[in-house]
N, C-alpha and C. Protein backbone atom coordinates (compact mmCIF):
# COMPACT_ATOMS: atom_id res chain seq x y z
N MET A 1 93.92 113.31 122.71
CA MET A 1 93.70 113.69 121.55
C MET A 1 94.81 112.24 120.55
N SER A 2 94.25 112.27 119.79
CA SER A 2 94.27 111.02 118.57
C SER A 2 95.20 111.37 117.64
N VAL A 3 95.89 110.00 117.24
CA VAL A 3 96.88 109.70 115.95
C VAL A 3 95.56 110.20 114.82
N VAL A 4 96.39 111.23 113.57
CA VAL A 4 95.85 111.18 112.19
C VAL A 4 96.28 110.32 111.46
N GLU A 5 95.92 108.91 110.61
CA GLU A 5 96.53 108.78 109.81
C GLU A 5 96.10 108.19 108.90
N GLN A 6 95.95 109.05 107.79
CA GLN A 6 95.41 109.05 106.60
C GLN A 6 96.17 108.70 105.17
N TYR A 7 95.12 108.17 104.17
CA TYR A 7 95.98 107.50 102.95
C TYR A 7 95.92 107.99 102.05
N ALA A 8 96.61 108.44 101.36
CA ALA A 8 97.50 109.16 100.02
C ALA A 8 97.05 108.44 99.01
N ARG A 9 97.04 109.28 97.76
CA ARG A 9 98.40 109.20 96.76
C ARG A 9 98.84 109.84 96.19
N ALA A 10 99.99 109.60 95.53
CA ALA A 10 100.32 110.22 95.27
C ALA A 10 101.75 110.13 93.76
N HIS A 11 102.11 110.85 93.13
CA HIS A 11 103.03 110.44 91.97
C HIS A 11 104.61 111.09 92.34
N ILE A 12 105.43 110.25 91.93
CA ILE A 12 106.52 109.69 92.94
C ILE A 12 107.75 110.33 91.88
N VAL A 13 108.37 111.38 91.89
CA VAL A 13 109.42 111.54 90.92
C VAL A 13 111.03 111.18 91.65
N THR A 14 111.75 110.57 91.00
CA THR A 14 112.76 110.38 92.38
C THR A 14 113.82 109.67 91.87
N ASP A 15 115.73 110.02 92.67
CA ASP A 15 116.45 109.54 91.35
C ASP A 15 116.23 109.08 92.23
N ALA A 16 116.04 107.98 93.73
CA ALA A 16 116.31 106.96 94.48
C ALA A 16 116.21 105.59 93.55
N GLU A 17 115.65 104.50 93.92
CA GLU A 17 115.99 103.55 93.50
C GLU A 17 114.79 102.92 93.87
N ILE A 18 113.03 103.43 93.36
CA ILE A 18 111.82 102.51 94.21
C ILE A 18 111.48 102.63 92.67
N PRO A 19 110.66 101.33 92.50
CA PRO A 19 110.42 100.11 91.21
C PRO A 19 109.41 100.80 90.61
N ASP A 20 108.95 101.17 91.14
CA ASP A 20 107.59 102.28 90.39
C ASP A 20 107.36 103.45 90.45
N THR A 21 107.40 103.98 89.89
CA THR A 21 107.43 105.56 89.55
C THR A 21 106.07 106.05 89.59
N ALA A 22 105.24 104.96 89.69
CA ALA A 22 103.50 106.23 89.46
C ALA A 22 102.89 106.00 90.01
N THR A 23 101.52 106.21 90.54
CA THR A 23 100.88 106.69 91.07
C THR A 23 100.89 105.71 91.98
N VAL A 24 100.99 106.24 93.77
CA VAL A 24 102.00 104.79 94.68
C VAL A 24 101.16 105.37 96.06
N PRO A 25 100.77 104.62 97.01
CA PRO A 25 99.94 104.49 98.07
C PRO A 25 101.28 105.53 99.33
N VAL A 26 100.82 106.56 99.79
CA VAL A 26 101.14 107.47 100.67
C VAL A 26 100.73 107.25 102.23
N VAL A 27 101.87 107.54 103.29
CA VAL A 27 100.93 107.79 104.46
C VAL A 27 101.39 108.45 105.13
N LEU A 28 99.60 109.95 105.18
CA LEU A 28 100.74 110.76 105.66
C LEU A 28 99.99 110.80 107.54
N ARG A 29 100.83 111.07 108.56
CA ARG A 29 100.48 110.89 109.44
C ARG A 29 101.02 111.80 110.84
N TYR A 30 100.17 111.95 111.94
CA TYR A 30 100.13 113.11 112.86
C TYR A 30 100.45 112.39 113.94
N ASP A 31 101.08 112.43 115.16
CA ASP A 31 100.76 112.12 116.22
C ASP A 31 100.86 113.29 117.19
N PRO A 32 99.92 114.19 117.60
CA PRO A 32 99.69 115.27 118.86
C PRO A 32 100.56 114.82 120.19
N GLU A 33 100.71 113.90 120.40
CA GLU A 33 101.33 113.26 121.83
C GLU A 33 102.91 113.15 121.65
N ALA A 34 102.84 112.77 120.58
CA ALA A 34 104.35 112.53 119.95
C ALA A 34 104.96 113.97 119.73
N ASP A 35 104.90 114.42 118.59
CA ASP A 35 105.20 115.72 118.69
C ASP A 35 104.10 117.15 117.39
N PRO A 36 103.24 118.05 118.49
CA PRO A 36 102.39 118.25 117.81
C PRO A 36 102.12 120.03 116.90
N ARG A 37 103.67 119.54 117.00
CA ARG A 37 103.46 121.06 115.80
C ARG A 37 104.83 120.07 114.49
N SER A 38 104.76 118.06 114.16
CA SER A 38 104.96 117.92 112.80
C SER A 38 104.38 116.38 112.73
N VAL A 39 104.71 116.42 111.52
CA VAL A 39 103.43 115.73 109.99
C VAL A 39 104.30 114.66 109.83
N ARG A 40 104.08 113.51 109.38
CA ARG A 40 105.34 112.56 108.97
C ARG A 40 105.05 112.01 107.76
N VAL A 41 105.60 111.61 106.55
CA VAL A 41 104.79 110.93 105.22
C VAL A 41 106.00 110.14 105.28
N ASP A 42 105.21 108.81 105.29
CA ASP A 42 106.13 107.91 104.67
C ASP A 42 105.58 107.37 103.50
N LEU A 43 107.14 107.54 102.27
CA LEU A 43 107.11 106.76 101.05
C LEU A 43 107.54 105.18 100.98
N PRO A 44 106.66 104.33 99.74
CA PRO A 44 107.76 103.15 99.48
C PRO A 44 108.58 103.63 99.01
N GLY A 45 109.16 101.97 99.90
CA GLY A 45 110.82 102.49 99.50
C GLY A 45 111.39 103.50 100.19
N THR A 46 111.20 104.51 101.10
CA THR A 46 112.18 105.04 101.54
C THR A 46 112.28 104.93 103.21
N ASP A 47 112.76 105.91 103.60
CA ASP A 47 112.48 106.15 105.40
C ASP A 47 111.13 107.26 105.27
N GLU A 48 110.72 107.19 106.41
CA GLU A 48 109.32 108.37 106.71
C GLU A 48 110.42 109.57 106.77
N TRP A 49 109.66 110.49 106.56
CA TRP A 49 110.10 112.18 106.68
C TRP A 49 108.94 112.36 107.36
N THR A 50 109.68 113.33 108.51
CA THR A 50 109.59 114.03 109.12
C THR A 50 109.29 115.68 109.23
N PHE A 51 108.90 116.24 109.71
CA PHE A 51 108.71 117.50 109.14
C PHE A 51 107.92 118.53 109.76
N SER A 52 107.11 119.31 109.74
CA SER A 52 107.20 120.98 110.96
C SER A 52 105.29 120.86 109.81
N ARG A 53 104.37 121.25 110.29
CA ARG A 53 102.78 121.06 110.27
C ARG A 53 102.95 121.60 109.08
N ALA A 54 103.35 122.88 109.64
CA ALA A 54 103.00 124.61 109.86
C ALA A 54 103.93 124.90 108.17
N LEU A 55 104.85 123.83 107.70
CA LEU A 55 105.63 124.45 106.90
C LEU A 55 104.69 123.17 105.21
N LEU A 56 103.65 122.25 105.95
CA LEU A 56 102.91 121.67 104.93
C LEU A 56 102.06 122.57 104.79
N GLU A 57 101.31 123.13 105.75
CA GLU A 57 100.93 124.45 104.95
C GLU A 57 100.54 125.79 104.42
N GLN A 58 101.99 126.44 105.34
CA GLN A 58 102.30 127.71 104.76
C GLN A 58 102.72 126.92 102.77
N GLY A 59 103.32 125.48 102.70
CA GLY A 59 103.44 125.29 101.06
C GLY A 59 102.50 125.14 100.40
N LEU A 60 101.82 124.76 100.65
CA LEU A 60 100.20 124.40 99.86
C LEU A 60 99.74 126.14 98.87
N ARG A 61 99.83 127.60 100.18
CA ARG A 61 99.95 128.50 99.37
C ARG A 61 101.01 128.93 98.61
N ALA A 62 102.09 128.40 99.12
CA ALA A 62 103.11 129.25 98.44
C ALA A 62 104.78 128.69 98.81
N PRO A 63 105.88 129.19 97.82
CA PRO A 63 106.80 128.19 98.04
C PRO A 63 106.72 128.12 99.38
N ALA A 64 107.58 126.99 100.07
CA ALA A 64 107.44 127.65 101.61
C ALA A 64 108.83 125.82 101.98
N GLY A 65 110.34 125.50 102.48
CA GLY A 65 111.18 124.96 102.46
C GLY A 65 111.63 124.85 104.68
N SER A 66 112.53 123.98 104.23
CA SER A 66 112.90 123.78 105.64
C SER A 66 113.46 123.08 105.27
N GLY A 67 115.21 123.08 105.01
CA GLY A 67 116.11 121.76 105.89
C GLY A 67 116.45 121.13 104.62
N GLU A 68 115.59 119.50 104.50
CA GLU A 68 116.25 118.75 103.62
C GLU A 68 114.16 119.24 103.09
N VAL A 69 113.34 119.31 103.39
CA VAL A 69 111.71 119.60 102.45
C VAL A 69 111.81 120.48 102.48
N ARG A 70 110.54 120.64 101.24
CA ARG A 70 110.20 122.08 100.57
C ARG A 70 108.92 121.68 100.16
N VAL A 71 107.90 122.80 99.48
CA VAL A 71 106.57 122.15 99.43
C VAL A 71 106.05 123.39 98.77
N TRP A 72 105.24 123.30 97.48
CA TRP A 72 105.53 124.20 96.67
C TRP A 72 104.02 123.63 96.00
N PRO A 73 102.97 124.74 95.90
CA PRO A 73 101.81 124.87 94.89
C PRO A 73 102.47 124.22 93.88
N CYS A 74 101.55 123.41 92.68
CA CYS A 74 101.74 123.20 91.21
C CYS A 74 100.38 123.21 90.76
N GLY A 75 99.32 124.27 90.82
CA GLY A 75 99.07 124.74 89.35
C GLY A 75 96.87 124.98 90.67
N ARG A 76 96.44 124.42 90.25
CA ARG A 76 95.80 125.09 91.22
C ARG A 76 94.96 123.55 92.21
N VAL A 77 94.59 123.15 91.98
CA VAL A 77 94.60 121.14 92.30
C VAL A 77 96.03 120.06 92.73
N GLN A 78 97.22 120.75 92.66
CA GLN A 78 98.17 119.99 92.98
C GLN A 78 98.92 120.50 93.38
N ALA A 79 100.03 120.19 94.56
CA ALA A 79 101.09 120.38 95.39
C ALA A 79 102.27 119.23 95.49
N VAL A 80 103.97 119.98 95.21
CA VAL A 80 104.86 119.28 95.33
C VAL A 80 105.25 119.03 96.94
N VAL A 81 105.65 118.07 96.81
CA VAL A 81 106.43 118.53 98.57
C VAL A 81 107.65 117.37 97.89
N GLU A 82 108.50 118.03 98.41
CA GLU A 82 110.77 117.60 97.42
C GLU A 82 111.35 116.96 98.73
N PHE A 83 111.94 116.26 98.89
CA PHE A 83 112.74 115.54 100.28
C PHE A 83 113.99 115.48 99.74
N HIS A 84 115.29 115.87 100.33
CA HIS A 84 116.38 116.01 100.12
C HIS A 84 117.44 114.83 100.86
N SER A 85 118.10 113.68 100.31
CA SER A 85 118.67 112.73 101.84
C SER A 85 120.00 112.47 100.82
N ALA A 86 120.61 112.15 101.49
CA ALA A 86 122.24 111.43 101.42
C ALA A 86 121.64 110.49 99.94
N GLN A 87 120.63 109.96 99.59
CA GLN A 87 120.38 108.68 99.08
C GLN A 87 119.92 109.31 97.41
N GLY A 88 119.41 110.78 97.69
CA GLY A 88 119.16 111.48 96.52
C GLY A 88 117.66 112.12 97.01
N VAL A 89 117.26 113.30 95.85
CA VAL A 89 115.97 113.95 95.74
C VAL A 89 114.64 113.10 95.42
N SER A 90 113.50 113.18 96.45
CA SER A 90 112.13 112.41 95.66
C SER A 90 111.10 113.87 95.97
N VAL A 91 110.76 113.75 94.45
CA VAL A 91 109.32 114.75 94.45
C VAL A 91 108.28 113.72 94.64
N VAL A 92 107.50 114.44 95.47
CA VAL A 92 106.15 113.91 95.38
C VAL A 92 105.09 114.99 95.34
N GLN A 93 104.37 114.84 94.37
CA GLN A 93 103.01 115.06 94.48
C GLN A 93 101.39 114.97 94.11
N PHE A 94 100.67 115.79 95.10
CA PHE A 94 100.10 115.16 95.44
C PHE A 94 98.35 116.27 95.18
N GLU A 95 97.02 115.67 95.37
CA GLU A 95 95.94 116.49 95.04
C GLU A 95 96.50 116.97 96.23
N SER A 96 96.10 118.56 96.18
CA SER A 96 96.40 119.41 97.06
C SER A 96 94.73 119.34 98.48
N LYS A 97 93.62 118.72 97.78
CA LYS A 97 92.53 118.86 98.21
C LYS A 97 92.86 118.06 99.79
N ALA A 98 94.24 116.40 99.04
CA ALA A 98 94.00 115.93 100.58
C ALA A 98 95.24 116.28 101.32
N LEU A 99 95.91 116.96 101.19
CA LEU A 99 96.75 116.97 102.01
C LEU A 99 95.87 118.44 102.73
N LEU A 100 94.82 119.25 102.00
CA LEU A 100 93.53 120.16 103.03
C LEU A 100 93.09 119.71 104.08
N ARG A 101 92.57 118.57 103.74
CA ARG A 101 91.74 117.05 104.37
C ARG A 101 92.99 116.65 105.31
N PHE A 102 94.10 116.54 105.12
CA PHE A 102 95.35 115.71 106.76
C PHE A 102 94.82 116.64 107.40
N LEU A 103 95.15 118.31 106.91
CA LEU A 103 95.65 118.95 107.32
C LEU A 103 94.60 119.44 109.09
N ARG A 104 92.90 119.17 107.88
CA ARG A 104 92.07 119.70 108.65
C ARG A 104 91.85 119.03 109.95
N ARG A 105 91.89 117.64 109.30
CA ARG A 105 92.36 116.42 110.63
C ARG A 105 92.98 116.55 111.54
N THR A 106 94.20 117.14 111.51
CA THR A 106 95.36 117.00 112.57
C THR A 106 95.09 118.80 113.44
N TYR A 107 94.27 119.26 113.11
CA TYR A 107 93.78 120.40 113.76
C TYR A 107 92.85 120.25 114.01
N MET A 108 91.60 119.07 114.02
CA MET A 108 90.22 119.14 114.69
C MET A 108 90.38 118.13 115.95
N ALA A 109 92.27 117.31 115.54
CA ALA A 109 92.28 116.09 116.86
C ALA A 109 93.29 117.09 117.60
N THR A 110 93.81 118.19 117.24
CA THR A 110 94.03 118.98 118.86
C THR A 110 93.33 119.47 119.55
N THR A 111 92.43 119.96 119.18
CA THR A 111 91.51 120.31 120.05
C THR A 111 90.34 119.92 120.39
N GLU A 112 90.68 118.38 120.18
CA GLU A 112 89.03 117.64 120.93
C GLU A 112 89.33 117.97 122.08
N PRO A 113 87.61 118.34 123.06
CA PRO A 113 87.78 118.17 124.53
C PRO A 113 88.57 117.00 125.11
N VAL A 114 89.15 116.90 126.34
CA VAL A 114 90.29 115.57 127.24
C VAL A 114 89.18 114.97 128.12
N ARG A 115 88.71 113.63 127.29
CA ARG A 115 87.53 112.49 127.97
C ARG A 115 88.27 112.31 129.03
N ARG A 116 87.32 111.39 129.76
CA ARG A 116 87.94 111.79 131.59
C ARG A 116 87.41 111.02 131.75
């Protein structure tokens, strides 16, 4: 199984201190050997967030949340991921197709045949 890493562009709206809240690069990461049930999102200027891959998938269809992370569809082509921390709230808006492509790649990574 291999690590999946995908770069995406997103809009961040936050009450934390991030210099530029325009479109920013975000790293989506999945490591099936470290934790096959979780995905990670690395936002600029903040810590990396780890949460359930199932939550991301559910949130693309209907509002879903668990703990400090919430995900919901926003119109036909966008999705919102909201992160809550002691430093504030970050609301990140993605193109849904980027998140769907990432999820598809994570499922492909977990079904790859074992190489010997």
